[in-house]
């Protein structure tokens, strides 16, 4: 494709994406595709000769659109907002168009320096402690794994330079609550801790980690000759938006020498709201923090920000310095390849730059506040309606909801819950995520898609009542 061909086809494609977004309300929210339906329509091998852009466009409409779920739909209330703002989409397009690969600073000075500055912009906007330094990772899962690998090395005085974790006399222990995201357990396993060394700390009635239980576990493990290594605290847990008490956890981490990683993947977007800063009090006692602007804030997947107190430690754990990557500027500039697992990096900071410049912090704050107000409104409706219950404290934009007619309990109640939520989801009019909470099914309503208005939330509430009271 020549640049001129690109210009022509690119304009058509931009129009196509704009039309998709403008007309998204007319589509169903969640895909009703049958398993393998697309596979059966795709040729089993690549074309030998060039296809035309027109034929490709035709197949985008015919094959791809009917088989996607529309995450950007205003009636999307599933999982968490995975907002892909059009500003960030354009930034991402520039990143691909420039085709940069940041193997080291010299390979793309702007890639490194824009990333550094965007991390600082977000740090200031989000009141992240000044002592921290940031890097963009792909996902929160990677950030947590990197945090746990860092914790492992600090705790073992760099066992990686000797026989690794398996040569350690003491088992290294990590702690997190039952409300943590599954990526925490996965990160712990991938970082080599082993299932026996992961401890699940009980939570209180708000689903927040109980510090006294954490202390008890740490003391038990010490008494057994084990080494407490790290604790992962969550602000904005996936299921219930649980917010673990950071000041108490940070005090324990300090007392017993644990690495404290704070997973604020979803809730981290709310750090730009001064009135939500209380959820993050105590952050100055953390060793690392992760937040995902690719969720609620709108930075287009993937854009996960990872902040650490001591980047030198990251570098000691993850630096590689083969001769072909050495340059005359080493020592004067950041080499982000040493701050994470991959060597190559995309120019992900561009989408954040586009988003922050073209929206501005105030507009982002206004959108997030709109979502919080809509969540509070829905909470009030549900609490004031007979047989409906909100099961979590609504600290942000996620509600855990159940319709509980008095005659239903146990498995019959589960069946009812799944029936009404599946009816909504299958209708295509909205999408909500059913999830288990304390052994029973409930429904998560996660408000915050870019285009979700108050009227949309009011409409959802009507749909919920109709589906639960047929
Ligand atoms: N942590 C929390 C609290 C989350 O809500 C999620 C996503 O749902 C994750 C981690 C995983 O995020 P990612 O897809 O960026 O790995």
Tab-separated table of C-alpha atoms and ligand atoms in Angstrom:
chain	number	residue	atom	x	y	z
A	1	UNK	CA	0.000	0.000	0.000
A	2	UNK	CA	1.454	3.362	-0.958
A	3	UNK	CA	0.966	6.421	1.244
A	4	UNK	CA	-1.554	7.691	-1.324
A	5	UNK	CA	-3.517	4.424	-1.209
A	6	UNK	CA	-3.373	4.654	2.565
A	7	UNK	CA	-4.778	8.192	2.437
A	8	UNK	CA	-7.755	7.101	0.357
A	9	UNK	CA	-8.559	3.913	2.239
A	10	UNK	CA	-7.721	5.529	5.581
A	11	UNK	CA	-10.290	8.296	5.054
A	12	UNK	CA	-12.909	5.693	4.241
A	13	UNK	CA	-12.003	3.710	7.324
A	14	UNK	CA	-12.111	6.748	9.624
A	15	UNK	CA	-15.593	7.502	8.254
A	16	UNK	CA	-16.539	3.899	8.879
A	17	UNK	CA	-15.374	4.010	12.511
A	18	UNK	CA	-17.142	7.367	13.020
A	19	UNK	CA	-20.368	5.889	11.591
A	20	UNK	CA	-20.011	2.843	13.833
A	21	UNK	CA	-19.705	5.037	16.912
A	22	UNK	CA	-22.470	7.422	15.837
A	23	UNK	CA	-24.864	4.545	15.182
A	24	UNK	CA	-23.895	2.291	18.056
A	25	UNK	CA	-27.216	2.744	19.889
A	26	UNK	CA	-28.990	0.863	17.107
A	27	UNK	CA	-26.904	-2.257	17.759
A	28	UNK	CA	-27.380	-4.943	20.358
A	29	UNK	CA	-24.970	-4.614	23.272
A	30	UNK	CA	-23.625	-8.105	23.826
A	31	UNK	CA	-22.896	-10.465	20.986
A	32	UNK	CA	-25.315	-13.306	20.357
A	33	UNK	CA	-22.843	-15.051	18.066
A	34	UNK	CA	-22.835	-18.828	18.149
A	35	UNK	CA	-19.507	-20.503	18.959
A	36	UNK	CA	-17.295	-20.863	15.854
A	37	UNK	CA	-19.807	-18.956	13.697
A	38	UNK	CA	-17.155	-16.562	12.419
A	39	UNK	CA	-14.513	-19.251	12.047
A	40	UNK	CA	-16.843	-21.132	9.731
A	41	UNK	CA	-17.089	-18.089	7.471
A	42	UNK	CA	-13.399	-17.206	7.327
A	43	UNK	CA	-11.251	-18.840	4.653
A	44	UNK	CA	-8.823	-21.345	6.097
A	45	UNK	CA	-5.777	-19.748	4.465
A	46	UNK	CA	-4.586	-16.296	3.433
A	47	UNK	CA	-5.259	-15.059	-0.127
A	48	UNK	CA	-2.451	-15.638	-2.597
A	49	UNK	CA	-3.189	-12.403	-4.475
A	50	UNK	CA	-4.142	-8.965	-3.111
A	51	UNK	CA	-7.760	-8.424	-2.151
A	52	UNK	CA	-9.359	-4.995	-2.651
A	53	UNK	CA	-10.049	-2.495	0.154
A	54	UNK	CA	-13.726	-2.554	-0.920
A	55	UNK	CA	-13.933	-6.295	-0.383
A	56	UNK	CA	-12.235	-5.942	3.005
A	57	UNK	CA	-14.692	-3.205	4.040
A	58	UNK	CA	-17.555	-5.370	2.922
A	59	UNK	CA	-16.308	-8.201	5.120
A	60	UNK	CA	-15.814	-5.900	8.090
A	61	UNK	CA	-19.548	-5.182	7.901
A	62	UNK	CA	-20.629	-8.675	6.971
A	63	UNK	CA	-18.343	-10.796	9.122
A	64	UNK	CA	-16.846	-8.788	11.949
A	65	UNK	CA	-19.596	-6.451	13.180
A	66	UNK	CA	-22.196	-9.197	13.710
A	67	UNK	CA	-19.695	-11.100	15.830
A	68	UNK	CA	-18.535	-8.444	18.270
A	69	UNK	CA	-19.895	-7.253	21.574
A	70	UNK	CA	-20.286	-3.494	21.604
A	71	UNK	CA	-18.258	-2.408	24.619
A	72	UNK	CA	-18.674	1.260	23.704
A	73	UNK	CA	-22.481	0.991	23.743
A	74	UNK	CA	-24.157	3.381	26.211
A	75	UNK	CA	-26.174	0.451	27.621
A	76	UNK	CA	-23.019	-1.499	28.449
A	77	UNK	CA	-22.959	-2.073	32.213
A	78	UNK	CA	-20.829	-5.227	32.279
A	79	UNK	CA	-17.439	-5.925	33.868
A	80	UNK	CA	-16.015	-2.373	34.002
A	81	UNK	CA	-16.062	0.565	31.572
A	82	UNK	CA	-13.445	-0.198	28.903
A	83	UNK	CA	-13.685	3.247	27.446
A	84	UNK	CA	-11.982	3.874	24.162
A	85	UNK	CA	-12.381	7.605	23.650
A	86	UNK	CA	-12.090	8.775	20.085
A	87	UNK	CA	-9.280	11.129	21.097
A	88	UNK	CA	-7.272	8.138	22.306
A	89	UNK	CA	-8.185	6.141	19.200
A	90	UNK	CA	-6.531	8.847	17.104
A	91	UNK	CA	-3.459	8.835	19.335
A	92	UNK	CA	-3.228	5.069	18.919
A	93	UNK	CA	-3.522	5.458	15.167
A	94	UNK	CA	-0.598	7.866	15.184
A	95	UNK	CA	1.384	5.358	17.228
A	96	UNK	CA	0.813	2.665	14.604
A	97	UNK	CA	1.384	5.106	11.753
A	98	UNK	CA	4.742	6.220	13.121
A	99	UNK	CA	5.648	2.585	13.694
A	100	UNK	CA	8.005	3.288	16.558
A	101	UNK	CA	9.712	0.574	18.553
A	102	UNK	CA	11.303	1.660	21.809
A	103	UNK	CA	14.087	-0.838	22.349
A	104	UNK	CA	16.077	1.870	24.084
A	105	UNK	CA	15.923	5.658	24.358
A	106	UNK	CA	17.897	6.235	21.149
A	107	UNK	CA	15.547	4.024	19.140
A	108	UNK	CA	12.828	6.614	19.691
A	109	UNK	CA	13.690	9.467	22.060
A	110	UNK	CA	10.146	10.876	21.870
A	111	UNK	CA	8.643	7.515	22.793
A	112	UNK	CA	10.540	7.459	26.085
A	113	UNK	CA	10.269	11.138	26.916
A	114	UNK	CA	6.570	11.468	26.095
A	115	UNK	CA	5.899	8.414	28.247
A	116	UNK	CA	7.895	9.928	31.101
A	117	UNK	CA	5.977	13.190	30.894
A	118	UNK	CA	2.557	11.518	30.599
A	119	UNK	CA	3.294	9.504	33.722
A	120	UNK	CA	4.107	12.796	35.453
A	121	UNK	CA	0.909	14.443	34.184
A	122	UNK	CA	-1.136	11.552	35.525
A	123	UNK	CA	0.818	11.594	38.777
A	124	UNK	CA	0.011	15.268	39.348
A	125	UNK	CA	-3.620	14.960	38.202
A	126	UNK	CA	-4.144	11.904	40.404
A	127	UNK	CA	-2.208	13.113	43.492
A	128	UNK	CA	0.068	10.084	43.358
A	129	UNK	CA	2.901	10.509	45.890
A	130	UNK	CA	5.784	12.519	44.443
A	131	UNK	CA	8.278	9.855	45.506
A	132	UNK	CA	6.943	7.450	42.871
A	133	UNK	CA	8.135	7.073	39.283
A	134	UNK	CA	6.017	5.532	36.552
A	135	UNK	CA	6.095	3.415	33.432
A	136	UNK	CA	3.343	2.199	31.097
A	137	UNK	CA	2.715	-1.551	31.184
A	138	UNK	CA	0.230	-3.358	28.990
A	139	UNK	CA	-2.140	-4.502	31.722
A	140	UNK	CA	-2.679	-4.548	35.465
A	141	UNK	CA	-1.983	-8.281	35.371
A	142	UNK	CA	1.543	-7.597	34.140
A	143	UNK	CA	2.011	-4.767	36.636
A	144	UNK	CA	1.057	-7.041	39.529
A	145	UNK	CA	3.355	-9.787	38.311
A	146	UNK	CA	6.235	-7.322	38.016
A	147	UNK	CA	5.472	-6.052	41.539
A	148	UNK	CA	5.525	-9.573	42.932
A	149	UNK	CA	8.758	-10.434	41.123
A	150	UNK	CA	10.293	-7.259	42.543
A	151	UNK	CA	9.044	-8.152	46.015
A	152	UNK	CA	10.495	-11.642	45.692
A	153	UNK	CA	13.938	-10.273	44.827
A	154	UNK	CA	13.960	-7.635	47.546
A	155	UNK	CA	12.901	-10.188	50.116
A	156	UNK	CA	15.520	-12.760	49.063
A	157	UNK	CA	18.344	-10.250	48.601
A	158	UNK	CA	18.358	-10.964	44.881
A	159	UNK	CA	18.079	-14.737	44.834
A	160	UNK	CA	17.879	-14.486	41.042
A	161	UNK	CA	21.629	-13.902	41.032
A	162	UNK	CA	22.087	-17.207	42.843
A	163	UNK	CA	19.863	-20.289	42.765
A	164	UNK	CA	16.555	-18.401	42.466
A	165	UNK	CA	13.516	-18.910	44.658
A	166	UNK	CA	13.934	-22.680	44.800
A	167	UNK	CA	17.273	-22.341	46.544
A	168	UNK	CA	15.789	-20.273	49.381
A	169	UNK	CA	15.596	-21.939	52.788
A	170	UNK	CA	12.477	-19.981	53.787
A	171	UNK	CA	9.173	-20.074	51.890
A	172	UNK	CA	8.310	-16.560	50.648
A	173	UNK	CA	4.693	-15.666	51.463
A	174	UNK	CA	2.267	-13.274	49.789
A	175	UNK	CA	-1.071	-12.023	51.104
A	176	UNK	CA	-4.196	-10.634	49.458
A	177	UNK	CA	-7.908	-10.641	50.106
A	178	UNK	CA	-10.584	-12.893	48.687
A	179	UNK	CA	-11.867	-9.869	46.757
A	180	UNK	CA	-8.638	-9.410	44.812
A	181	UNK	CA	-8.714	-9.796	41.067
A	182	UNK	CA	-7.741	-13.240	39.767
A	183	UNK	CA	-4.641	-11.679	38.202
A	184	UNK	CA	-3.112	-11.373	41.678
A	185	UNK	CA	-3.117	-15.119	42.253
A	186	UNK	CA	-1.946	-15.648	38.681
A	187	UNK	CA	0.870	-13.112	39.115
A	188	UNK	CA	1.930	-14.809	42.346
A	189	UNK	CA	2.026	-18.208	40.667
A	190	UNK	CA	3.906	-16.906	37.634
A	191	UNK	CA	6.382	-15.113	39.893
A	192	UNK	CA	7.180	-18.540	41.323
A	193	UNK	CA	5.620	-18.335	44.782
A	194	UNK	CA	3.599	-21.548	44.530
A	195	UNK	CA	0.025	-21.984	45.649
A	196	UNK	CA	0.968	-23.065	49.181
A	197	UNK	CA	2.571	-19.687	49.738
A	198	UNK	CA	-0.389	-17.523	48.732
A	199	UNK	CA	-2.602	-16.576	51.673
A	200	UNK	CA	-6.114	-15.285	51.297
A	201	UNK	CA	-6.961	-12.752	53.987
A	202	UNK	CA	-10.610	-12.578	55.148
A	203	UNK	CA	-12.705	-9.481	54.455
A	204	UNK	CA	-15.208	-7.535	56.531
A	205	UNK	CA	-18.878	-6.804	55.781
A	206	UNK	CA	-17.825	-4.182	53.220
A	207	UNK	CA	-15.596	-6.771	51.482
A	208	UNK	CA	-12.433	-4.930	52.572
A	209	UNK	CA	-9.361	-6.787	53.828
A	210	UNK	CA	-9.231	-7.032	57.644
A	211	UNK	CA	-5.809	-5.780	58.820
A	212	UNK	CA	-5.923	-7.707	62.130
A	213	UNK	CA	-6.409	-10.957	60.168
A	214	UNK	CA	-3.481	-10.018	57.939
A	215	UNK	CA	-1.310	-9.439	61.005
A	216	UNK	CA	-2.379	-12.768	62.469
A	217	UNK	CA	-1.392	-14.592	59.278
A	218	UNK	CA	1.966	-12.833	59.116
A	219	UNK	CA	2.722	-13.786	62.717
A	220	UNK	CA	1.649	-17.390	62.107
A	221	UNK	CA	3.914	-17.643	59.089
A	222	UNK	CA	6.876	-16.143	60.928
A	223	UNK	CA	6.328	-18.632	63.755
A	224	UNK	CA	6.435	-21.422	61.153
A	225	UNK	CA	9.778	-20.157	59.829
A	226	UNK	CA	8.320	-18.652	56.644
A	227	UNK	CA	9.158	-15.211	55.251
A	228	UNK	CA	6.302	-12.725	54.672
A	229	UNK	CA	7.243	-11.109	51.382
A	230	UNK	CA	4.419	-9.049	49.879
A	231	UNK	CA	0.853	-7.902	50.338
A	232	UNK	CA	-1.426	-6.811	47.507
A	233	UNK	CA	-4.121	-4.329	48.542
A	234	UNK	CA	-6.964	-3.470	46.212
A	235	UNK	CA	-8.709	-0.156	45.854
A	236	UNK	CA	-11.842	-0.835	43.818
A	237	UNK	CA	-12.038	-4.641	43.797
A	238	UNK	CA	-13.475	-6.097	40.626
A	239	UNK	CA	-16.612	-7.693	42.031
A	240	UNK	CA	-17.698	-5.223	44.711
A	241	UNK	CA	-15.297	-2.244	44.392
A	242	UNK	CA	-13.901	-3.223	47.788
A	243	UNK	CA	-11.362	-0.725	49.124
A	244	UNK	CA	-8.769	-2.244	51.417
A	245	UNK	CA	-7.653	0.069	54.260
A	246	UNK	CA	-4.283	1.259	52.993
A	247	UNK	CA	-3.028	3.075	56.128
A	248	UNK	CA	-3.305	-0.022	58.316
A	249	UNK	CA	-1.953	-2.338	55.628
A	250	UNK	CA	0.952	0.031	54.919
A	251	UNK	CA	1.773	0.102	58.648
A	252	UNK	CA	1.917	-3.714	58.726
A	253	UNK	CA	3.976	-3.817	55.539
A	254	UNK	CA	6.456	-1.437	57.156
A	255	UNK	CA	6.528	-3.313	60.463
A	256	UNK	CA	7.206	-6.697	58.847
A	257	UNK	CA	9.170	-5.581	55.778
A	258	UNK	CA	6.590	-6.583	53.148
A	259	UNK	CA	6.352	-5.084	49.663
A	260	UNK	CA	2.985	-3.334	49.378
A	261	UNK	CA	1.486	-3.310	45.895
A	262	UNK	CA	-1.764	-1.395	45.419
A	263	UNK	CA	-4.021	-2.618	42.626
A	264	UNK	CA	-6.302	0.267	41.643
A	265	UNK	CA	-6.785	-0.944	38.089
A	266	UNK	CA	-10.356	0.259	37.696
A	267	UNK	CA	-10.747	2.733	40.561
A	268	UNK	CA	-7.480	4.496	39.750
A	269	UNK	CA	-9.318	6.628	37.195
A	270	UNK	CA	-11.201	8.214	40.110
A	271	UNK	CA	-7.934	9.502	41.542
A	272	UNK	CA	-8.422	12.617	39.399
A	273	UNK	CA	-11.396	13.470	41.647
A	274	UNK	CA	-10.282	15.251	44.842
A	275	UNK	CA	-13.436	14.026	46.605
A	276	UNK	CA	-12.395	10.388	46.022
A	277	UNK	CA	-8.837	10.805	47.276
A	278	UNK	CA	-9.843	9.445	50.690
A	279	UNK	CA	-10.029	5.969	49.119
A	280	UNK	CA	-6.310	6.222	48.390
A	281	UNK	CA	-5.146	7.668	51.717
A	282	UNK	CA	-2.078	5.758	52.881
A	283	UNK	CA	-0.704	5.327	49.370
A	284	UNK	CA	2.556	6.950	50.446
A	285	UNK	CA	3.291	3.726	52.345
A	286	UNK	CA	3.075	1.607	49.166
A	287	UNK	CA	6.020	0.301	47.156
A	288	UNK	CA	4.053	0.153	43.926
A	289	UNK	CA	0.721	1.145	42.421
A	290	UNK	CA	-1.146	0.242	39.282
A	291	UNK	CA	-4.023	2.071	37.606
A	292	UNK	CA	-5.570	1.455	34.205
A	293	UNK	CA	-6.584	4.573	32.270
A	294	UNK	CA	-7.751	2.040	29.671
A	295	UNK	CA	-10.743	1.377	31.873
A	296	UNK	CA	-12.952	4.192	33.070
A	297	UNK	CA	-10.732	7.134	32.025
A	298	UNK	CA	-10.896	6.320	28.319
A	299	UNK	CA	-7.310	5.727	27.181
A	300	UNK	CA	-8.059	2.786	24.836
A	301	UNK	CA	-6.726	-0.620	25.790
A	302	UNK	CA	-3.824	-1.166	26.558
A	303	UNK	CA	-2.554	1.509	28.888
A	304	UNK	CA	-1.773	0.424	32.427
A	305	UNK	CA	0.261	2.791	34.586
A	306	UNK	CA	2.711	1.259	37.027
A	307	UNK	CA	4.332	3.502	39.641
A	308	UNK	CA	7.140	2.411	41.947
A	309	UNK	CA	8.981	4.045	44.784
A	310	UNK	CA	12.342	2.623	43.849
A	311	UNK	CA	12.925	2.238	40.105
A	312	UNK	CA	16.558	1.278	40.793
A	313	UNK	CA	15.218	-1.896	42.303
A	314	UNK	CA	13.168	-2.619	39.151
A	315	UNK	CA	16.266	-2.085	37.054
A	316	UNK	CA	18.326	-4.397	39.230
A	317	UNK	CA	15.701	-7.122	38.827
A	318	UNK	CA	14.928	-6.697	35.132
A	319	UNK	CA	17.735	-4.946	33.314
A	320	UNK	CA	19.333	-6.525	30.288
A	321	UNK	CA	22.240	-4.851	28.599
A	322	UNK	CA	23.485	-6.748	25.572
A	323	UNK	CA	26.071	-4.943	23.450
A	324	UNK	CA	23.621	-4.231	20.632
A	325	UNK	CA	21.373	-2.188	22.947
A	326	UNK	CA	24.155	-0.069	24.470
A	327	UNK	CA	24.379	3.566	23.327
A	328	UNK	CA	26.364	6.681	24.167
A	329	UNK	CA	23.371	8.170	26.001
A	330	UNK	CA	23.096	5.329	28.533
A	331	UNK	CA	23.090	6.761	32.023
A	332	UNK	CA	21.549	10.080	30.950
A	333	UNK	CA	18.125	8.786	29.948
A	334	UNK	CA	15.487	6.250	30.966
A	335	UNK	CA	15.609	2.782	29.440
A	336	UNK	CA	12.064	1.581	30.008
A	337	UNK	CA	12.933	-1.931	28.827
A	338	UNK	CA	14.454	-2.379	32.300
A	339	UNK	CA	11.181	-1.423	34.010
A	340	UNK	CA	9.159	-4.408	32.805
A	341	UNK	CA	9.184	-7.718	30.975
A	342	UNK	CA	9.065	-6.862	27.221
A	343	UNK	CA	12.025	-5.415	25.366
A	344	UNK	CA	10.104	-3.689	22.569
A	345	UNK	CA	7.501	-1.071	23.434
A	346	UNK	CA	4.876	0.787	21.451
A	347	UNK	CA	4.302	4.511	21.700
A	348	UNK	CA	1.386	4.014	24.070
A	349	UNK	CA	1.860	7.422	25.662
A	350	UNK	CA	0.449	9.011	22.489
A	351	UNK	CA	-3.087	7.902	23.280
A	352	UNK	CA	-2.813	9.334	26.759
A	353	UNK	CA	-1.391	12.577	25.349
A	354	UNK	CA	-4.264	12.872	22.878
A	355	UNK	CA	-6.831	12.076	25.559
A	356	UNK	CA	-5.444	14.474	28.165
A	357	UNK	CA	-4.838	17.333	25.722
A	358	UNK	CA	-8.062	17.088	23.752
A	359	UNK	CA	-10.301	16.482	26.782
A	360	UNK	CA	-8.504	18.236	29.634
A	361	UNK	CA	-8.741	17.081	33.243
A	362	UNK	CA	-11.869	19.103	34.006
A	363	UNK	CA	-13.955	17.436	31.318
A	364	UNK	CA	-12.761	14.008	32.408
A	365	UNK	CA	-13.707	14.850	35.975
A	366	UNK	CA	-17.160	15.962	34.851
A	367	UNK	CA	-17.754	12.659	33.044
A	368	UNK	CA	-16.651	10.573	36.015
A	369	UNK	CA	-18.840	12.641	38.346
A	370	UNK	CA	-21.795	12.097	36.008
A	371	UNK	CA	-21.270	8.340	36.380
A	372	UNK	CA	-20.964	8.538	40.153
A	373	UNK	CA	-24.190	10.547	40.334
A	374	UNK	CA	-25.977	8.043	38.106
A	375	UNK	CA	-24.765	5.200	40.334
A	376	UNK	CA	-26.007	6.999	43.442
A	377	UNK	CA	-29.371	7.622	41.787
A	378	UNK	CA	-29.735	3.941	40.891
A	379	UNK	CA	-28.678	2.898	44.384
A	380	UNK	CA	-31.417	5.095	45.848
A	381	UNK	CA	-34.058	3.651	43.502
A	382	UNK	CA	-33.093	0.090	44.316
A	383	UNK	CA	-32.944	0.667	48.056
A	384	UNK	CA	-36.390	2.280	47.967
A	385	UNK	CA	-38.016	-0.540	46.023
A	386	UNK	CA	-39.457	-3.588	47.748
A	387	UNK	CA	-37.575	-6.876	47.303
A	388	UNK	CA	-34.535	-5.233	45.734
A	389	UNK	CA	-31.178	-5.130	47.525
A	390	UNK	CA	-27.840	-3.424	46.975
A	391	UNK	CA	-25.213	-5.760	48.411
A	392	UNK	CA	-22.105	-3.554	48.395
A	393	UNK	CA	-21.285	-0.083	49.638
A	394	UNK	CA	-21.452	2.018	46.474
A	395	UNK	CA	-18.172	3.905	46.748
A	396	UNK	CA	-17.751	4.338	43.027
A	397	UNK	CA	-19.859	3.441	39.997
A	398	UNK	CA	-20.466	-0.287	40.536
A	399	UNK	CA	-23.527	-1.746	42.237
A	400	UNK	CA	-23.990	-5.380	43.258
A	401	UNK	CA	-27.693	-6.006	43.049
A	402	UNK	CA	-30.213	-8.723	43.756
A	403	UNK	CA	-33.972	-8.979	43.378
A	404	UNK	CA	-35.067	-11.080	46.350
A	405	UNK	CA	-38.771	-11.959	46.373
A	406	UNK	CA	-39.520	-13.318	49.869
A	407	UNK	CA	-40.633	-16.726	48.573
A	408	UNK	CA	-37.261	-17.391	46.920
A	409	UNK	CA	-34.039	-18.423	48.589
A	410	UNK	CA	-30.995	-20.588	47.989
A	411	UNK	CA	-30.811	-22.187	44.574
A	412	UNK	CA	-34.275	-20.940	43.621
A	413	UNK	CA	-33.064	-17.395	44.182
A	414	UNK	CA	-29.947	-18.084	42.102
A	415	UNK	CA	-32.151	-19.382	39.309
A	416	UNK	CA	-34.316	-16.266	39.456
A	417	UNK	CA	-31.270	-13.965	39.421
A	418	UNK	CA	-29.719	-15.683	36.425
A	419	UNK	CA	-33.067	-15.761	34.635
A	420	UNK	CA	-33.715	-12.031	34.785
A	421	UNK	CA	-30.156	-10.967	34.023
A	422	UNK	CA	-29.878	-13.423	31.136
A	423	UNK	CA	-33.154	-12.152	29.755
A	424	UNK	CA	-31.770	-8.619	29.626
A	425	UNK	CA	-28.437	-9.725	28.208
A	426	UNK	CA	-29.975	-11.947	25.554
A	427	UNK	CA	-32.389	-9.219	24.495
A	428	UNK	CA	-29.396	-7.140	23.426
A	429	UNK	CA	-30.884	-4.032	25.049
A	430	UNK	CA	-28.278	-3.847	27.807
A	431	UNK	CA	-25.479	-5.893	29.266
A	432	UNK	CA	-24.876	-6.665	32.954
A	433	UNK	CA	-22.461	-9.153	34.504
A	434	UNK	CA	-23.792	-11.855	36.842
A	435	UNK	CA	-21.219	-12.861	39.466
A	436	UNK	CA	-21.017	-14.901	42.660
A	437	UNK	CA	-20.861	-13.094	45.970
A	438	UNK	CA	-20.535	-15.144	49.149
A	439	UNK	CA	-21.757	-18.253	47.371
A	440	UNK	CA	-24.871	-16.729	45.746
A	441	UNK	CA	-25.430	-15.199	42.323
A	442	UNK	CA	-25.961	-11.460	42.089
A	443	UNK	CA	-25.749	-8.921	39.292
A	444	UNK	CA	-23.077	-6.282	38.874
A	445	UNK	CA	-24.135	-2.986	37.350
A	446	UNK	CA	-21.019	-1.107	36.313
A	447	UNK	CA	-21.931	2.373	35.114
A	448	UNK	CA	-19.503	4.515	33.130
A	449	UNK	CA	-19.437	3.902	29.383
A	450	UNK	CA	-18.515	7.129	27.605
A	451	UNK	CA	-22.003	7.816	26.262
A	452	UNK	CA	-24.131	6.535	29.167
A	453	UNK	CA	-26.560	9.267	30.195
A	454	UNK	CA	-28.963	9.531	33.108
A	455	UNK	CA	-31.796	8.486	30.759
A	456	UNK	CA	-29.881	5.331	29.877
A	457	UNK	CA	-29.514	4.401	33.536
A	458	UNK	CA	-33.199	5.125	34.161
A	459	UNK	CA	-34.022	2.917	31.177
A	460	UNK	CA	-31.829	0.154	32.579
A	461	UNK	CA	-33.674	0.302	35.900
A	462	UNK	CA	-36.989	-0.137	34.047
A	463	UNK	CA	-35.565	-3.109	32.143
A	464	UNK	CA	-34.357	-4.687	35.383
A	465	UNK	CA	-37.763	-4.361	37.045
A	466	UNK	CA	-39.595	-5.703	34.004
A	467	UNK	CA	-37.264	-8.683	33.688
A	468	UNK	CA	-37.423	-9.547	37.382
A	469	UNK	CA	-41.224	-9.129	37.642
A	470	UNK	CA	-42.476	-10.614	34.371
B	1	LIG	N1	-7.277	-5.624	38.961
B	1	LIG	C1	-8.535	-5.195	39.069
B	1	LIG	C2	-9.011	-4.604	40.359
B	1	LIG	C3	-9.395	-5.290	37.960
B	1	LIG	O1	-10.670	-4.863	38.062
B	1	LIG	C4	-8.923	-5.856	36.765
B	1	LIG	C5	-9.818	-6.011	35.598
B	1	LIG	O2	-10.957	-6.315	35.725
B	1	LIG	C6	-7.591	-6.287	36.717
B	1	LIG	C7	-6.799	-6.156	37.825
B	1	LIG	C8	-7.008	-6.877	35.464
B	1	LIG	O3	-6.825	-5.873	34.518
B	1	LIG	P1	-5.973	-6.098	33.184
B	1	LIG	O4	-6.930	-6.585	32.155
B	1	LIG	O5	-5.411	-4.741	32.880
B	1	LIG	O6	-4.903	-7.098	33.489
